[in-house]
mmCIF file of C-alpha atoms in Angstrom:
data_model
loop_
_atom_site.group_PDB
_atom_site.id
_atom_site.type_symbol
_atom_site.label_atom_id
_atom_site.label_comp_id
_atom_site.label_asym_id
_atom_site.label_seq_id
_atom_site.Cartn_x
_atom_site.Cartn_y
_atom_site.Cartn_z
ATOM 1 C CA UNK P 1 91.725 118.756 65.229
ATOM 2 C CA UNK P 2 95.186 119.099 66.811
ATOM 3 C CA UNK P 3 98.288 120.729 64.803
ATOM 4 C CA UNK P 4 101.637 122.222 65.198
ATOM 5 C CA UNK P 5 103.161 125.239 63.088
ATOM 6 C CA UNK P 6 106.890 125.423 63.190
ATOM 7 C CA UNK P 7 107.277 128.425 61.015
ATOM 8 C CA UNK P 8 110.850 128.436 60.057
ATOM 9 C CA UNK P 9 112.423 126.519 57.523
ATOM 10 C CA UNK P 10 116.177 126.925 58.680
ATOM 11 C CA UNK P 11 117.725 127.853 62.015
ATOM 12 C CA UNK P 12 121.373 129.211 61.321
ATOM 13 C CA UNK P 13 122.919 130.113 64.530
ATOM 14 C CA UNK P 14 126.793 130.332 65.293
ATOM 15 C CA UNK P 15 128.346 127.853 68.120
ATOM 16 C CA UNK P 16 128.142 129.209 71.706
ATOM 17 C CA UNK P 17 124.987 131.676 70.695
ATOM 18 C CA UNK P 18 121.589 130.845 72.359
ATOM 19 C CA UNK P 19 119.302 128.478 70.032
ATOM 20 C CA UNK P 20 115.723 128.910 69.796
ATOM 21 C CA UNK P 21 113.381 126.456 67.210
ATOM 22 C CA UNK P 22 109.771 128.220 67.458
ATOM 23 C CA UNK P 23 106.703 126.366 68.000
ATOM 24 C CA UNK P 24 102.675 127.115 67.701
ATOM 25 C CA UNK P 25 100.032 124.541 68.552
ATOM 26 C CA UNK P 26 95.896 124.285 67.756
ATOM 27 C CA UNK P 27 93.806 121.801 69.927
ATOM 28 C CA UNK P 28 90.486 121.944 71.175
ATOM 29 C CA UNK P 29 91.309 120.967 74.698
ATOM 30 C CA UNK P 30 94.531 120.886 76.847
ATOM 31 C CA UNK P 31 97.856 119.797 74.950
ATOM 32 C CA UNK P 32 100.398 117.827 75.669
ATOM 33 C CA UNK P 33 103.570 118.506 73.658
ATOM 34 C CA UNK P 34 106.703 116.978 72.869
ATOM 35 C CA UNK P 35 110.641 117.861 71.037
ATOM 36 C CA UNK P 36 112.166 115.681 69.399
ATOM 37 C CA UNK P 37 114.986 115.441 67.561
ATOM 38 C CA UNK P 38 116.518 113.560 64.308
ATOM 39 C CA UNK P 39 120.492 112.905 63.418
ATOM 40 C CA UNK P 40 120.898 112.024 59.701
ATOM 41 C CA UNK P 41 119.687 108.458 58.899
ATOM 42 C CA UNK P 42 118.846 108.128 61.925
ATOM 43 C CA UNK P 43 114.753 107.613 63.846
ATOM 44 C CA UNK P 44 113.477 110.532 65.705
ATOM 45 C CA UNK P 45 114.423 110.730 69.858
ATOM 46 C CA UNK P 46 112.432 112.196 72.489
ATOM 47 C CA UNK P 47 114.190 115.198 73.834
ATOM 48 C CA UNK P 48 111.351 116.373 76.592
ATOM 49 C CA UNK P 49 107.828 117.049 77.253
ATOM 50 C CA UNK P 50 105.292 119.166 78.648
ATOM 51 C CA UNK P 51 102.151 118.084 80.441
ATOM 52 C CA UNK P 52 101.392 120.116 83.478
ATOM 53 C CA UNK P 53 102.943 122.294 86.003
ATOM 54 C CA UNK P 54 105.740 124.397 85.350
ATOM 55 C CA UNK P 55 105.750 126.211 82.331
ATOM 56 C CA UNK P 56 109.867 125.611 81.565
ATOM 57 C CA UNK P 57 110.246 122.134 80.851
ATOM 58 C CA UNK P 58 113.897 121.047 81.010
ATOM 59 C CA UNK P 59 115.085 118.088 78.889
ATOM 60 C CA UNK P 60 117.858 115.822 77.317
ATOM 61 C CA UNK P 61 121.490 117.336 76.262
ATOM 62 C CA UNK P 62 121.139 121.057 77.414
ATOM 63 C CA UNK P 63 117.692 121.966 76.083
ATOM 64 C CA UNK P 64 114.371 123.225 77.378
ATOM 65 C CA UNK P 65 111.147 124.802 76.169
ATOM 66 C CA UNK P 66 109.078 127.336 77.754
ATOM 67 C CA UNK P 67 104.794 126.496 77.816
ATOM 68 C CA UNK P 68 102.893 129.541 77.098
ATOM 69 C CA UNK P 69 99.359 128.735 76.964
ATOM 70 C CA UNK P 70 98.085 132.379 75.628
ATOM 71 C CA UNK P 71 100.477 132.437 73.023
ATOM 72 C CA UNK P 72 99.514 129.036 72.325
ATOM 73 C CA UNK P 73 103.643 128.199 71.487
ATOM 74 C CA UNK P 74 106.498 125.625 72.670
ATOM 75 C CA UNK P 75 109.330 127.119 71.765
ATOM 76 C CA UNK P 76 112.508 124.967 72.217
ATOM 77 C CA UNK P 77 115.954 126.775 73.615
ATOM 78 C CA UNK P 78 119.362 125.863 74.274
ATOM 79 C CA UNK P 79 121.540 129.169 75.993
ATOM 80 C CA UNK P 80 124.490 127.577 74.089
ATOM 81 C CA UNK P 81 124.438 125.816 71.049
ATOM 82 C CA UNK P 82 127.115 123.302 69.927
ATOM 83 C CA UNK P 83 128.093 122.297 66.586
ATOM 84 C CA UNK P 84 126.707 118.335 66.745
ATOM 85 C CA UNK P 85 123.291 120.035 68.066
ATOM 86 C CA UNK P 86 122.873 120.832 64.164
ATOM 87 C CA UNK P 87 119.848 118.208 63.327
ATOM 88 C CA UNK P 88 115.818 117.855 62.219
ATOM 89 C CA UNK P 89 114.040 119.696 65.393
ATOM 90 C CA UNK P 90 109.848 118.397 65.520
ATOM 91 C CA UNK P 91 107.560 119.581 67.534
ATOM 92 C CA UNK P 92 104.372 117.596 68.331
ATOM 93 C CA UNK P 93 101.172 117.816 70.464
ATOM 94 C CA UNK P 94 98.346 115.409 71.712
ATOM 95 C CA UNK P 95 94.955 116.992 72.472
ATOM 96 C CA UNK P 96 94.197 115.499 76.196
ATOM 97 C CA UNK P 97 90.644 116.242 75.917
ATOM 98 C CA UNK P 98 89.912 114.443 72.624
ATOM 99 C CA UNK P 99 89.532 110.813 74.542
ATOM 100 C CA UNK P 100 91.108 107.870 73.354
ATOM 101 C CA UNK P 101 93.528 109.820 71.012
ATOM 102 C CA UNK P 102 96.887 108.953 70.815
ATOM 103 C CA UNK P 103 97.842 110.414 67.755
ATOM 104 C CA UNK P 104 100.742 112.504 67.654
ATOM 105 C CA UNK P 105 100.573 115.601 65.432
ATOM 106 C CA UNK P 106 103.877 116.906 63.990
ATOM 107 C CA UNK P 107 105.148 119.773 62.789
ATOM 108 C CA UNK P 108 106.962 120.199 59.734
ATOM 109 C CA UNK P 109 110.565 120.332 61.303
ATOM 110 C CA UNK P 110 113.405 123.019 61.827
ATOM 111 C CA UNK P 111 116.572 122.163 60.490
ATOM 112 C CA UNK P 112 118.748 123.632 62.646
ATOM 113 C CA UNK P 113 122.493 124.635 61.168
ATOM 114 C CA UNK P 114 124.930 125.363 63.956
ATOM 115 C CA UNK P 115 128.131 127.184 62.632
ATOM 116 C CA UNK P 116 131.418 126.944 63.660
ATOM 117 C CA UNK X 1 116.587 96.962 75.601
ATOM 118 C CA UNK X 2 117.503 97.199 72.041
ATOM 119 C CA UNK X 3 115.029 99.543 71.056
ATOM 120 C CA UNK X 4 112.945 99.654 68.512
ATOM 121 C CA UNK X 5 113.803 97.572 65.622
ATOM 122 C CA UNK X 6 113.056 97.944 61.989
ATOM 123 C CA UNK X 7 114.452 95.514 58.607
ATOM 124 C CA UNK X 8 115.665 95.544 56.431
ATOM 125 C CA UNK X 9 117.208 99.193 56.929
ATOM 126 C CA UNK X 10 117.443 99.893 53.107
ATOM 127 C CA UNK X 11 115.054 98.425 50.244
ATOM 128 C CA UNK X 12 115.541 99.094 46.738
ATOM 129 C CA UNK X 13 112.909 97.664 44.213
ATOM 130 C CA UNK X 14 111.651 97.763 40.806
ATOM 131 C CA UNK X 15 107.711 99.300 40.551
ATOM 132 C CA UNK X 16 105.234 96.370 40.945
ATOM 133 C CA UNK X 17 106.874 94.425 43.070
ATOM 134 C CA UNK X 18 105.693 93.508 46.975
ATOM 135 C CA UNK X 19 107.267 95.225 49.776
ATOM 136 C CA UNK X 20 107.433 94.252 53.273
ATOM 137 C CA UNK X 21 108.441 96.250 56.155
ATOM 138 C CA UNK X 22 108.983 94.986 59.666
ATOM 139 C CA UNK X 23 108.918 96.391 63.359
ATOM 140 C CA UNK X 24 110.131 94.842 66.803
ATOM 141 C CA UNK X 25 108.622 97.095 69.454
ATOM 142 C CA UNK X 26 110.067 97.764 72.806
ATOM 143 C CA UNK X 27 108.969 94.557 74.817
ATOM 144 C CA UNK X 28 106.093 95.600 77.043
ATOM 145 C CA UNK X 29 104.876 98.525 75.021
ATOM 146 C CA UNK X 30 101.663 97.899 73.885
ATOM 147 C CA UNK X 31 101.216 100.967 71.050
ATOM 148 C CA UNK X 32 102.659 100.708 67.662
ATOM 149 C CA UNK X 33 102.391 103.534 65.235
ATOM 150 C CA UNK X 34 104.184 103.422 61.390
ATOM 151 C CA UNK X 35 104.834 106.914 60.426
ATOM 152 C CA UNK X 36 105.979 107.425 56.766
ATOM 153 C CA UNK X 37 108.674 110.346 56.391
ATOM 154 C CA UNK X 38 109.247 112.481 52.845
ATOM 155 C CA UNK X 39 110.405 115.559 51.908
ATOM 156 C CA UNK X 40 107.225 117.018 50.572
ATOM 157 C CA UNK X 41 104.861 115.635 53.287
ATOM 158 C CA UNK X 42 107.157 115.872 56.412
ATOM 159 C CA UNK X 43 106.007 112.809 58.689
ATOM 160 C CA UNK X 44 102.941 111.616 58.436
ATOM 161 C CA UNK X 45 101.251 109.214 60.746
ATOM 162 C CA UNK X 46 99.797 105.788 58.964
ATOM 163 C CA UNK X 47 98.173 103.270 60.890
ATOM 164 C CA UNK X 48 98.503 103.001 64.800
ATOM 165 C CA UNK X 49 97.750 99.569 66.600
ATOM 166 C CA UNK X 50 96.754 99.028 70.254
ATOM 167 C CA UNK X 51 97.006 95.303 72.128
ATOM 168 C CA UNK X 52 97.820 93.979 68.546
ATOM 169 C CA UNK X 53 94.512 95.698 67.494
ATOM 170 C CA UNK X 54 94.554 98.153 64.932
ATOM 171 C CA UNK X 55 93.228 101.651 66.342
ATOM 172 C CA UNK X 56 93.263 103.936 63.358
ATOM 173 C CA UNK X 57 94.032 103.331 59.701
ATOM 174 C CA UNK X 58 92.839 106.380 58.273
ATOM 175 C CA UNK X 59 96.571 107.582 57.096
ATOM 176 C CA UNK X 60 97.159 104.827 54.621
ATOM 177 C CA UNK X 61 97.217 105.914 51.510
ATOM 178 C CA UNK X 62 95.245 103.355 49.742
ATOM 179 C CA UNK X 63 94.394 99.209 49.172
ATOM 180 C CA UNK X 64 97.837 99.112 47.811
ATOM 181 C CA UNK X 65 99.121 99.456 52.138
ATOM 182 C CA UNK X 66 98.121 97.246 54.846
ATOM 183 C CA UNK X 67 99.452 96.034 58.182
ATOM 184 C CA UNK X 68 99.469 93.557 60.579
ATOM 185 C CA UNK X 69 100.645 92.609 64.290
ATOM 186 C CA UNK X 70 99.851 88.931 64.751
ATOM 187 C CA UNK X 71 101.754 89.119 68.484
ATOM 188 C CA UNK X 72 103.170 91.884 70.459
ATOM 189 C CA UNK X 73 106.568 91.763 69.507
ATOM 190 C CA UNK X 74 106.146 92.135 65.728
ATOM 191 C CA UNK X 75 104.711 94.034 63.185
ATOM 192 C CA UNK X 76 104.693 94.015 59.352
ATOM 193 C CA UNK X 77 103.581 97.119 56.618
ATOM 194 C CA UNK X 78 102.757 95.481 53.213
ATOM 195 C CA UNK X 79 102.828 97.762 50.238
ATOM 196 C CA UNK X 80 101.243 95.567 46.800
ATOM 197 C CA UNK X 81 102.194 96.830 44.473
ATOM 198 C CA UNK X 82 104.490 98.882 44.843
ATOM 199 C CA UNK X 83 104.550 102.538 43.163
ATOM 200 C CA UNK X 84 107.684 105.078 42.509
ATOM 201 C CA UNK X 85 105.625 107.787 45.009
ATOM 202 C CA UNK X 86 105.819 105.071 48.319
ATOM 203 C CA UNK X 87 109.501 105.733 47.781
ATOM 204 C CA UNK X 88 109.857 107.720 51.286
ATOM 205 C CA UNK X 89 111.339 106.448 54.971
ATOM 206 C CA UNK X 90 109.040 104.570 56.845
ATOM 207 C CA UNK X 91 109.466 104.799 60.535
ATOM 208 C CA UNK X 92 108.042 102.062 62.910
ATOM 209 C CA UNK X 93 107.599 103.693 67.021
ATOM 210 C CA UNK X 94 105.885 102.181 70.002
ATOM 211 C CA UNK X 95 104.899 103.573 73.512
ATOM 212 C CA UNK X 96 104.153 102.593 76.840
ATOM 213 C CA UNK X 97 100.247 101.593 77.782
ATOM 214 C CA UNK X 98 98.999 104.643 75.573
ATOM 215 C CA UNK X 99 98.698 106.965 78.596
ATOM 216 C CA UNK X 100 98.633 109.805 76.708
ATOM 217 C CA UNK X 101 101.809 111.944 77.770
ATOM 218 C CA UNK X 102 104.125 108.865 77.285
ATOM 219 C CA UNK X 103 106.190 109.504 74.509
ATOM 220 C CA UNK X 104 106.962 106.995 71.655
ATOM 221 C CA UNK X 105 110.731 105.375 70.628
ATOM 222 C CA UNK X 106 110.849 105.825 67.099
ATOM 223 C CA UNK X 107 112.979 102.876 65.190
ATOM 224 C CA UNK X 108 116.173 104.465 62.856
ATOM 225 C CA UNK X 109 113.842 103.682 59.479
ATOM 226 C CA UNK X 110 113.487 101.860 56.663
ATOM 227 C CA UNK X 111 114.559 103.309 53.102
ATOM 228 C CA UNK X 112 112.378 102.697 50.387
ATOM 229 C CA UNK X 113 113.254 103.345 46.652
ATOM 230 C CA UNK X 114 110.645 102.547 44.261
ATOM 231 C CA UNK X 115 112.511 102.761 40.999
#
């Protein structure tokens, strides 16, 4: 079975400090994992992706995650954070070796509180 | 494209009573996954559909929830009847061909309230 772990609650960080939401991941075979991200009232958008390659996966508005496949995490950074980056942060993973499977697992979700 | 698109945006009914949800996918996507979104669950995946074809329905909750696609452009989620726990957000998302590293578009929800 595939899963994700996001073990915090709350991220408070203050505007202009660097922003990281923390991510572990369980599958049986290779993952694929994904951010994304959710305004108030609003659906959840795709902020980037990892499948292969390089470990540092850069994505939408400023922010990138780093792959580290012995620590089994996806943690998601941003060196600068900005007040309207405060939002629902969900990390998810696909197993690639379970065939047919396109199930998304999620985390739980970060909310992350930027401070002025 | 418009996205994905979900009605009504808000629904606010009285226990018993038939709700129906509906979903416009991206044109030319061919998954479509509802996702149901509460506080004490987080987001849980419900029923995903391939081609029109329903893939895996092993997140609904009960009899009470089905779902169709009669075409590729439209989708439905049927709760009968309906209970004060559905009240949640139910999201609607479709992808691209299922390759698996494709991401989904989520729609912005539909609000339930079960009162």
């Amino acid at each position: 079975a595939q899963s994700v772990a996001q073990p915090e609650d709350q991220v408070n960080v203050a505007e202009g400090n660097p922003l990281t939401v923390k991510c572990t991941y369980s599958v049986s075979g290779n993952p694929y994992l994904f951010w994304y991200v959710q305004y108030p009232n609003r659906g959840l958008q795709f902020l980037l992706k990892y499948i292969t390659g390089d470990n540092l996966v850069k994505g939408s508005y400023g922010f990138e995650a780093e792959f580290n496949k012995s620590q089994t995490s996806f943690h998601l950074k941003k060196p600068s954070a900005l007040v309207s980056d405060s939002a629902l942060y969900f990390c998810a993973v696909r197993d690639v070796g379970y065939y047919g499977n396109n199930r998304l697992a999620f985390g739980k979700g970060n909310q992350v509180v930027v401070i002025p | 494209d418009a996205g994905v698109i979900q009605s009504p945006r808000h629904e606010v009914t009285e226990m018993g009573q038939e709700v129906t949800l509906r979903c416009k996918p991206i044109s030319g996507h061919d998954y479509l996954f509802w996702y149901r979104q509460t506080m004490m669950r987080g987001l849980e995946l419900l029923i995903y559909f391939n081609n029109n074809v329903p893939i895996d329905d092993s997140g609904m909750p009960e009899d009470r929830f089905s779902a169709k696609m009669p075409n590729a452009s439209f989708s439905t989620l049927k709760i009968q009847p309906s209970e004060p726990r559905d009240s949640a957000v139910y999201f609607c998302a479709s992808s691209l061909d299922g390759i698996p590293y494709n991401e989904q578009f989520f729609g912005p929800g539909t609000r339930l309230t079960v009162l």
